[in-house]
Every structure is written in structure tokens, then in C-alpha cells.
Amino acid sequence: MNPKLATIEPSQIRALAAKKRPTSIDLGLGEPALLPQQRFIDAAARETAESGMKYTVNAGDVELRTLIARHYAYPAMSDPRNVCVTAGSQEAMYVAIKTLLDPGRDEMLLVEPAYPAYAKIAQLEGIAVRTVGMPASSGFRYDADAIVAALTPATRLIVIGSPSNPTGRVITRAAVKALAEALLARGGEPVWILDDELYRELTYVDDAGSIAQAYPYTIAINGLSKSNALTGLRIGWTIAPAPLCDEIVKVHAWLVTAANTFGQRVARAIFSEPGALAEQAEWYRTQRIAVLAALRDSGLTFVEPDGAFYACVKLPHGTNSLAAAYRLVDEHDVVTNPGSIFGATLEGWLRLSWVAPIDAFREGLGRIATAALV
């Protein structure tokens, strides 16, 4: 077997989810509770009945790529050649990292707390990973100066998620400007940024910056999983400068040939209807208001999310978050995720998904607040 696999642990998120019982309150998995918009699935089904289910070109359906590029309209990246349609955003992460980084010389800087997959992908590819933590003392807010200070001569890629999974924090316009200016002033070989925008449509604050709008060496990744409750459809994409995107398509083609045709038809129907991509966001905005009220009532210390559908709550001082998460599911029938899996700066915290009905979320918070976790 590949010896690198011995260094990569299975997903603790999935391991905890597997312990869920029919009675459990599930505040763990990042799985939208909403149903998909059926009209787009029906449109794809009609097209399939008429046209069959053939491959698209490797990069994805040209009309879909055109719609995606025009929708985001990032500078110098508004052409279908700038888009590769992938098997979900996680494949988008993989092909971007594999395409850009040379394991023999390059290093990836991961801004934490962060979704665990970035580091696991780099490990699998033999790429050195360094981390820079955004501390709890600042509310886990993105600090451009700290990110720039963490760079080394080997750093070729910075990975940021905005809105963040797990904290829900966004990178502000001022932080984007400061980061872009500092990176451009360095000279020499450019440092790229991989910006995971999977929760972009679920943003609730006005001061969210766009890295791809400000920094030319950006790879933006996204997908339909969270915005449109289509996690199982596995449709994502990369948006990148054309020469790099050509190479991303090459890697993607050898991995999966092309994203599934039916899913691309659903995506094309969504992007063809103005406002459809953000249609479900209103439910999350309303849910967030109730969630914040429940968090305040719970007495727990928490991070107010700028976006996404997660809230991080602080455990009693000295509590091991992994042990706490297993005790909560085993003894209190609540599924949560330990902060430690998202980086050292989130140890002592739990990540809670708030897609559950608000009464269930309140009950879960109550169990967490009263559990003896120390």
C-alpha cells in the first residue's frame, strides 16, 4: 500500500456521525436539512429523456462553464476557459493542489481553523503543510499580517475558506486588500491563494471580501452542495487564470474524465435562472437569527457566524474536545464535532451545525451546557 496512507487518519466527522442513533440530536455533519429545488431536477430529467446521458467535454458543459464564469465575473476570469466543473468542491480542492504544487520543493500554508480535507489532500500528495492559526482571542478573525508573517521562501499556496468551515468567519475587505498588496509587493515567483468559497452564497454580513476580485493569483473553488442542498449531486468547480485552469482540467480528466452529466444539467438550470443560486439563503438568514438567540440563552461562549451554518461553542477550560464530542454522543445523544480536528487554535471548542430544526438545536445546546465534560 501507499505508505502515506498510514499517516492519514480517517475522518472524525464521519466517525462521530456513524454513532448517531434514531433518537440523536444531530449538530454534527454539514448537511443541509432543506430539500433541493425540484424544478431544476425536473428540467435536467426532461433534457436527459430527450438527449440521453453522454459525456460532456472534460472541463464540463461549455454553456454551464460560461454561466459560472459570467455569474462571478472575476477579473480576467470571466471566460468558460477559466472554469473546470468537478465532482464536488472536494475534487476541486484536490485538482487545484495537485496541479499547482511540486512535492519536491513547494509548501502549502493552511490558515486555521480549517476544514480537515485540505491538509489530508496535501499529505496524500507528499506536500509539506505549515499552519498559521487565527486565535480565539481575536474571535478567529482573519489577520492578513499574521498570514504574511507565516510565509517562507517555499510557500507557494495559501489556503483560506471564506466563509469558514468551521467558524463561519469571513475575510473582510480590508484584510483582502492588505493581503493582496503584501503578496504583490513580495516580487519573485507568486504565492497563490486557494479560496474555498463553498459557503459564499450563505453570507450574512456586509463586509465580506472577495480574494479573487483583488488578487490575480487566486483559485476560487465552489459548488452546489451547501447553497442549493445538493450535497449528493457532487457538482463543484474551480475558477482560475486560463493557463493554470488548462492544467487543472488535465489533472481532472485523468481523475474522473468529466463531472456527471445529469448534475451539470441541474447546475445549468440553476445558473440560468437569476437568483436561484441564492434562493435558499433566506431560510438560513432567518434560522441564524433564532440560532443566535438560542446561543445567547444557553450561557455558552460562542463565535457569532458571519456566514455558513456553523457555530463554535467553548468548552470548560482544559476540556479535550475529541473526548467531549464522544461523551456527548454516547452519554447525551448529541452529535457534535471536536474543534481539534480543525486545528490547534480550535481545541477546547465544539463545532455545531445549525441546520436542525430550531427546537432540536436549543435542546442540543441545553444538553451541552449541562453535561459534565471536564
XYZ file of C-alpha atoms in Angstrom:
374
model
C 0.000 0.000 0.000
C 0.951 3.636 -0.369
C 2.900 4.366 2.862
C 1.470 7.893 3.015
C -1.898 6.391 3.924
C -0.520 5.256 7.271
C -0.076 8.900 8.292
C -3.621 9.960 7.371
C -6.366 9.351 9.926
C -9.950 8.643 8.836
C -12.473 11.444 9.181
C -13.540 12.059 12.788
C -16.556 13.939 11.432
C -17.750 10.760 9.732
C -16.800 8.580 12.695
C -18.952 10.660 15.033
C -21.792 10.784 12.512
C -21.722 6.982 12.356
C -22.526 6.849 16.083
C -25.797 8.724 15.586
C -28.905 6.886 16.777
C -32.519 7.428 15.663
C -33.041 9.464 18.842
C -29.940 11.620 18.436
C -29.876 15.380 18.028
C -27.535 15.859 15.087
C -25.475 19.044 15.279
C -22.530 17.419 13.535
C -22.489 16.813 9.798
C -22.567 19.832 7.467
C -25.603 18.532 5.598
C -28.382 20.972 4.636
C -31.775 19.978 6.012
C -33.627 21.663 3.149
C -34.827 19.776 0.097
C -33.392 20.694 -3.320
C -35.377 22.914 -5.680
C -37.256 20.242 -7.587
C -37.865 22.295 -10.741
C -34.172 22.146 -11.649
C -34.009 18.386 -11.187
C -37.132 18.054 -13.333
C -35.579 20.211 -16.064
C -32.479 18.007 -16.078
C -34.624 14.879 -16.204
C -36.557 16.194 -19.211
C -33.334 17.002 -21.029
C -31.969 13.557 -20.232
C -35.118 11.882 -21.550
C -34.692 13.768 -24.813
C -30.899 13.693 -25.198
C -29.595 10.697 -23.264
C -26.670 10.733 -20.826
C -23.453 11.173 -22.776
C -20.135 12.540 -21.551
C -19.543 16.262 -21.571
C -16.101 17.516 -22.537
C -13.528 17.040 -19.769
C -13.787 20.590 -18.414
C -17.565 20.427 -18.289
C -20.524 21.594 -20.339
C -19.485 24.758 -22.165
C -22.777 26.558 -21.516
C -22.551 25.786 -17.794
C -18.950 26.997 -17.616
C -19.946 30.172 -19.416
C -22.760 30.797 -16.927
C -20.489 30.180 -13.928
C -17.740 32.457 -15.273
C -20.179 35.265 -16.056
C -22.004 34.934 -12.742
C -18.873 35.534 -10.656
C -17.147 37.764 -13.243
C -13.782 37.747 -11.520
C -11.193 39.974 -13.232
C -9.571 38.193 -16.179
C -11.508 35.013 -15.261
C -14.928 35.555 -16.852
C -14.496 33.142 -19.777
C -15.538 29.455 -19.875
C -11.866 28.562 -20.248
C -11.397 29.759 -16.657
C -13.795 27.143 -15.251
C -13.423 23.409 -14.640
C -16.543 21.579 -13.424
C -15.580 18.967 -10.833
C -17.050 16.096 -8.831
C -17.924 18.326 -5.903
C -15.800 21.024 -4.287
C -13.545 18.430 -2.664
C -12.308 17.238 -6.048
C -11.849 20.916 -6.902
C -9.553 21.201 -3.849
C -7.640 18.107 -4.874
C -7.023 19.032 -8.504
C -6.006 22.587 -7.592
C -3.458 21.429 -5.001
C -2.122 18.610 -7.190
C -1.828 20.840 -10.241
C -0.090 23.753 -8.573
C 2.304 22.254 -6.024
C 5.532 20.337 -6.560
C 6.023 17.942 -3.602
C 9.771 18.207 -4.020
C 10.027 21.933 -3.359
C 6.716 23.616 -2.521
C 4.930 24.214 0.738
C 1.264 24.881 1.478
C 0.276 27.376 4.191
C -3.071 26.469 5.735
C -4.943 29.183 7.603
C -6.640 27.559 10.601
C -9.177 26.758 11.949
C -9.853 24.967 8.662
C -11.723 22.073 7.122
C -9.511 18.961 7.565
C -9.545 17.873 3.912
C -7.005 20.465 2.752
C -4.232 19.082 4.937
C -5.191 15.453 4.222
C -5.012 16.038 0.462
C -1.580 17.637 0.807
C -0.388 14.737 2.987
C -1.584 12.246 0.416
C 0.386 14.086 -2.260
C 3.511 14.344 -0.089
C 3.301 18.140 0.092
C 4.678 19.920 3.146
C 1.993 21.750 5.121
C 2.539 24.594 7.555
C -0.272 26.190 9.512
C -0.985 29.660 10.824
C -3.690 29.849 13.458
C -6.214 32.639 13.843
C -6.582 32.738 17.646
C -9.695 32.605 19.796
C -8.642 35.907 21.412
C -9.469 37.667 18.124
C -12.670 35.687 17.565
C -10.836 33.610 14.934
C -10.931 36.578 12.537
C -8.629 36.508 9.508
C -5.449 38.529 10.136
C -3.606 39.432 6.925
C -0.429 40.457 8.789
C -0.240 37.108 10.605
C -0.739 35.215 7.345
C 2.003 37.150 5.551
C 4.362 36.764 8.526
C 3.929 32.970 8.336
C 5.188 32.738 4.743
C 8.537 31.111 3.989
C 10.554 31.076 0.748
C 8.997 27.663 -0.005
C 5.387 28.811 0.365
C 3.635 28.512 -2.971
C -0.023 28.289 -1.874
C -2.129 29.809 0.912
C -5.431 28.057 1.649
C -8.306 30.101 3.060
C -12.005 29.297 3.425
C -14.366 32.275 3.496
C -16.942 31.903 4.966
C -15.016 29.475 7.116
C -15.875 25.923 7.933
C -15.769 25.648 10.980
C -16.016 29.175 12.446
C -18.289 30.920 9.933
C -15.863 33.846 9.802
C -15.370 35.761 6.536
C -12.255 37.569 5.415
C -13.061 41.278 5.413
C -12.493 43.676 2.533
C -9.710 45.388 4.463
C -7.986 42.060 5.153
C -8.252 41.064 1.482
C -6.753 44.397 0.409
C -3.900 44.121 2.916
C -3.156 40.514 1.974
C -3.228 41.179 -1.775
C -0.998 44.242 -1.503
C 1.539 42.452 0.681
C 1.735 39.428 -1.625
C 2.061 41.516 -4.770
C 4.830 43.581 -3.149
C 6.953 40.498 -2.458
C 8.141 40.109 -6.031
C 9.588 36.898 -7.427
C 7.510 33.782 -8.015
C 3.913 34.485 -6.990
C 2.281 32.966 -3.952
C -1.136 31.620 -4.940
C -4.290 31.636 -2.813
C -6.816 28.814 -2.879
C -10.054 30.429 -1.705
C -12.741 27.920 -0.742
C -15.981 29.802 -1.405
C -18.353 26.875 -0.807
C -20.446 28.950 1.611
C -20.200 32.193 -0.401
C -23.952 32.299 -1.042
C -24.593 31.856 2.694
C -23.015 35.133 3.847
C -24.865 37.337 6.358
C -22.589 40.371 6.807
C -21.818 43.280 4.504
C -18.055 43.365 4.983
C -17.139 40.114 3.229
C -14.141 40.499 0.944
C -13.542 38.661 -2.329
C -9.982 37.461 -2.791
C -10.462 36.659 -6.482
C -11.639 40.227 -7.123
C -8.468 41.687 -5.606
C -5.643 39.219 -6.197
C -4.799 37.827 -9.644
C -3.131 34.648 -8.369
C -6.323 33.177 -6.931
C -8.007 29.833 -7.480
C -11.624 30.033 -6.319
C -13.492 26.810 -5.639
C -17.204 26.388 -5.011
C -20.133 24.057 -5.604
C -23.863 23.499 -5.235
C -23.741 21.271 -2.155
C -24.468 23.864 0.519
C -26.144 26.728 -1.337
C -28.763 24.526 -3.014
C -28.952 21.435 -0.742
C -27.325 19.220 -3.366
C -24.529 17.508 -1.431
C -25.173 14.162 -3.126
C -25.150 15.583 -6.645
C -21.382 16.181 -6.400
C -21.077 19.261 -8.597
C -18.339 21.770 -7.890
C -15.930 23.916 -9.880
C -12.645 25.741 -9.954
C -12.249 29.257 -11.328
C -8.646 30.082 -12.181
C -6.481 32.011 -14.668
C -6.649 30.289 -18.047
C -3.122 28.829 -18.304
C -3.440 27.259 -14.858
C -7.029 26.160 -15.469
C -5.887 24.305 -18.598
C -3.572 22.235 -16.404
C -6.286 21.733 -13.769
C -8.518 20.289 -16.496
C -5.726 17.892 -17.460
C -5.495 16.525 -13.900
C -9.285 16.426 -13.531
C -9.635 14.476 -16.790
C -7.314 11.722 -15.595
C -9.092 11.525 -12.240
C -12.765 11.418 -13.263
C -12.914 12.103 -17.051
C -15.757 14.590 -16.502
C -18.299 15.520 -13.840
C -21.606 13.692 -14.157
C -23.787 14.948 -16.963
C -27.083 14.924 -15.066
C -25.607 17.015 -12.272
C -24.239 19.510 -14.780
C -27.713 19.831 -16.294
C -29.169 20.595 -12.859
C -26.431 23.180 -12.333
C -27.041 24.748 -15.736
C -30.740 25.118 -14.917
C -29.889 26.809 -11.604
C -27.391 29.232 -13.124
C -29.813 30.015 -15.961
C -32.429 31.385 -13.553
C -31.470 34.700 -11.932
C -31.451 34.447 -8.142
C -31.765 30.670 -7.988
C -28.262 30.113 -6.638
C -29.085 32.189 -3.546
C -32.746 31.210 -3.268
C -32.327 29.064 -0.149
C -30.126 31.612 1.619
C -33.154 33.409 3.061
C -34.028 30.332 5.155
C -30.521 30.347 6.622
C -30.707 34.060 7.421
C -33.948 33.501 9.332
C -32.554 30.395 11.039
C -29.431 32.296 12.068
C -31.487 34.867 13.983
C -33.132 32.080 16.008
C -29.787 30.300 16.439
C -28.092 33.413 17.849
C -30.961 33.874 20.302
C -30.638 30.235 21.404
C -26.873 30.582 21.821
C -27.269 33.700 23.972
C -29.889 31.959 26.113
C -27.641 28.896 26.585
C -24.981 30.774 28.538
C -22.271 29.179 26.406
C -19.414 31.243 24.967
C -19.737 31.199 21.173
C -18.489 32.715 17.924
C -21.139 34.627 16.011
C -21.022 33.303 12.430
C -20.637 35.751 9.533
C -21.614 33.021 7.085
C -22.069 29.255 6.545
C -24.236 27.283 9.013
C -21.908 26.502 11.892
C -21.423 27.900 15.375
C -18.422 27.219 17.586
C -19.030 26.975 21.342
C -16.362 26.971 24.033
C -15.935 24.021 26.379
C -14.913 24.353 30.035
C -11.234 25.201 30.429
C -8.946 22.216 29.938
C -11.559 20.022 28.268
C -10.360 17.772 25.444
C -12.742 18.457 22.575
C -12.454 14.999 20.981
C -13.227 13.249 24.258
C -16.078 15.694 24.881
C -17.625 15.039 21.468
C -17.592 11.274 22.032
C -19.070 11.660 25.518
C -21.821 13.894 24.182
C -22.925 11.390 21.555
C -22.519 8.340 23.806
C -23.983 9.729 27.028
C -26.165 12.672 25.979
C -27.270 11.637 22.458
C -25.971 14.809 20.786
C -23.687 14.653 17.732
C -21.101 17.453 17.578
C -17.636 17.915 16.090
C -14.482 18.484 18.157
C -12.617 21.691 17.470
C -9.258 19.915 17.489
C -9.855 18.359 14.063
C -9.978 21.846 12.547
C -6.647 22.957 14.001
C -4.886 23.570 17.296
C -6.435 27.016 17.794
C -9.932 25.482 17.977
C -9.045 22.891 20.624
C -11.347 23.366 23.614
C -14.273 24.226 21.337
C -17.039 22.318 19.548
C -18.336 22.984 16.051
C -22.120 22.785 15.846
C -24.082 22.636 12.612
C -27.333 24.592 12.893
C -29.363 23.127 10.053
C -31.512 21.118 12.508
C -34.976 22.404 13.492
C -34.510 25.232 15.980
C -36.192 23.337 18.835
C -33.736 20.458 18.348
C -30.838 22.929 18.233
C -31.998 24.501 21.512
C -32.312 21.087 23.140
C -28.837 20.116 21.942
C -27.377 23.329 23.366
C -29.079 22.614 26.673
C -27.539 19.156 26.857
C -24.097 20.548 26.043
C -24.443 23.288 28.653
C -25.456 20.881 31.424
C -23.154 17.968 30.566
C -20.258 17.397 32.952
C -17.481 17.446 30.336
C -14.420 18.119 32.497
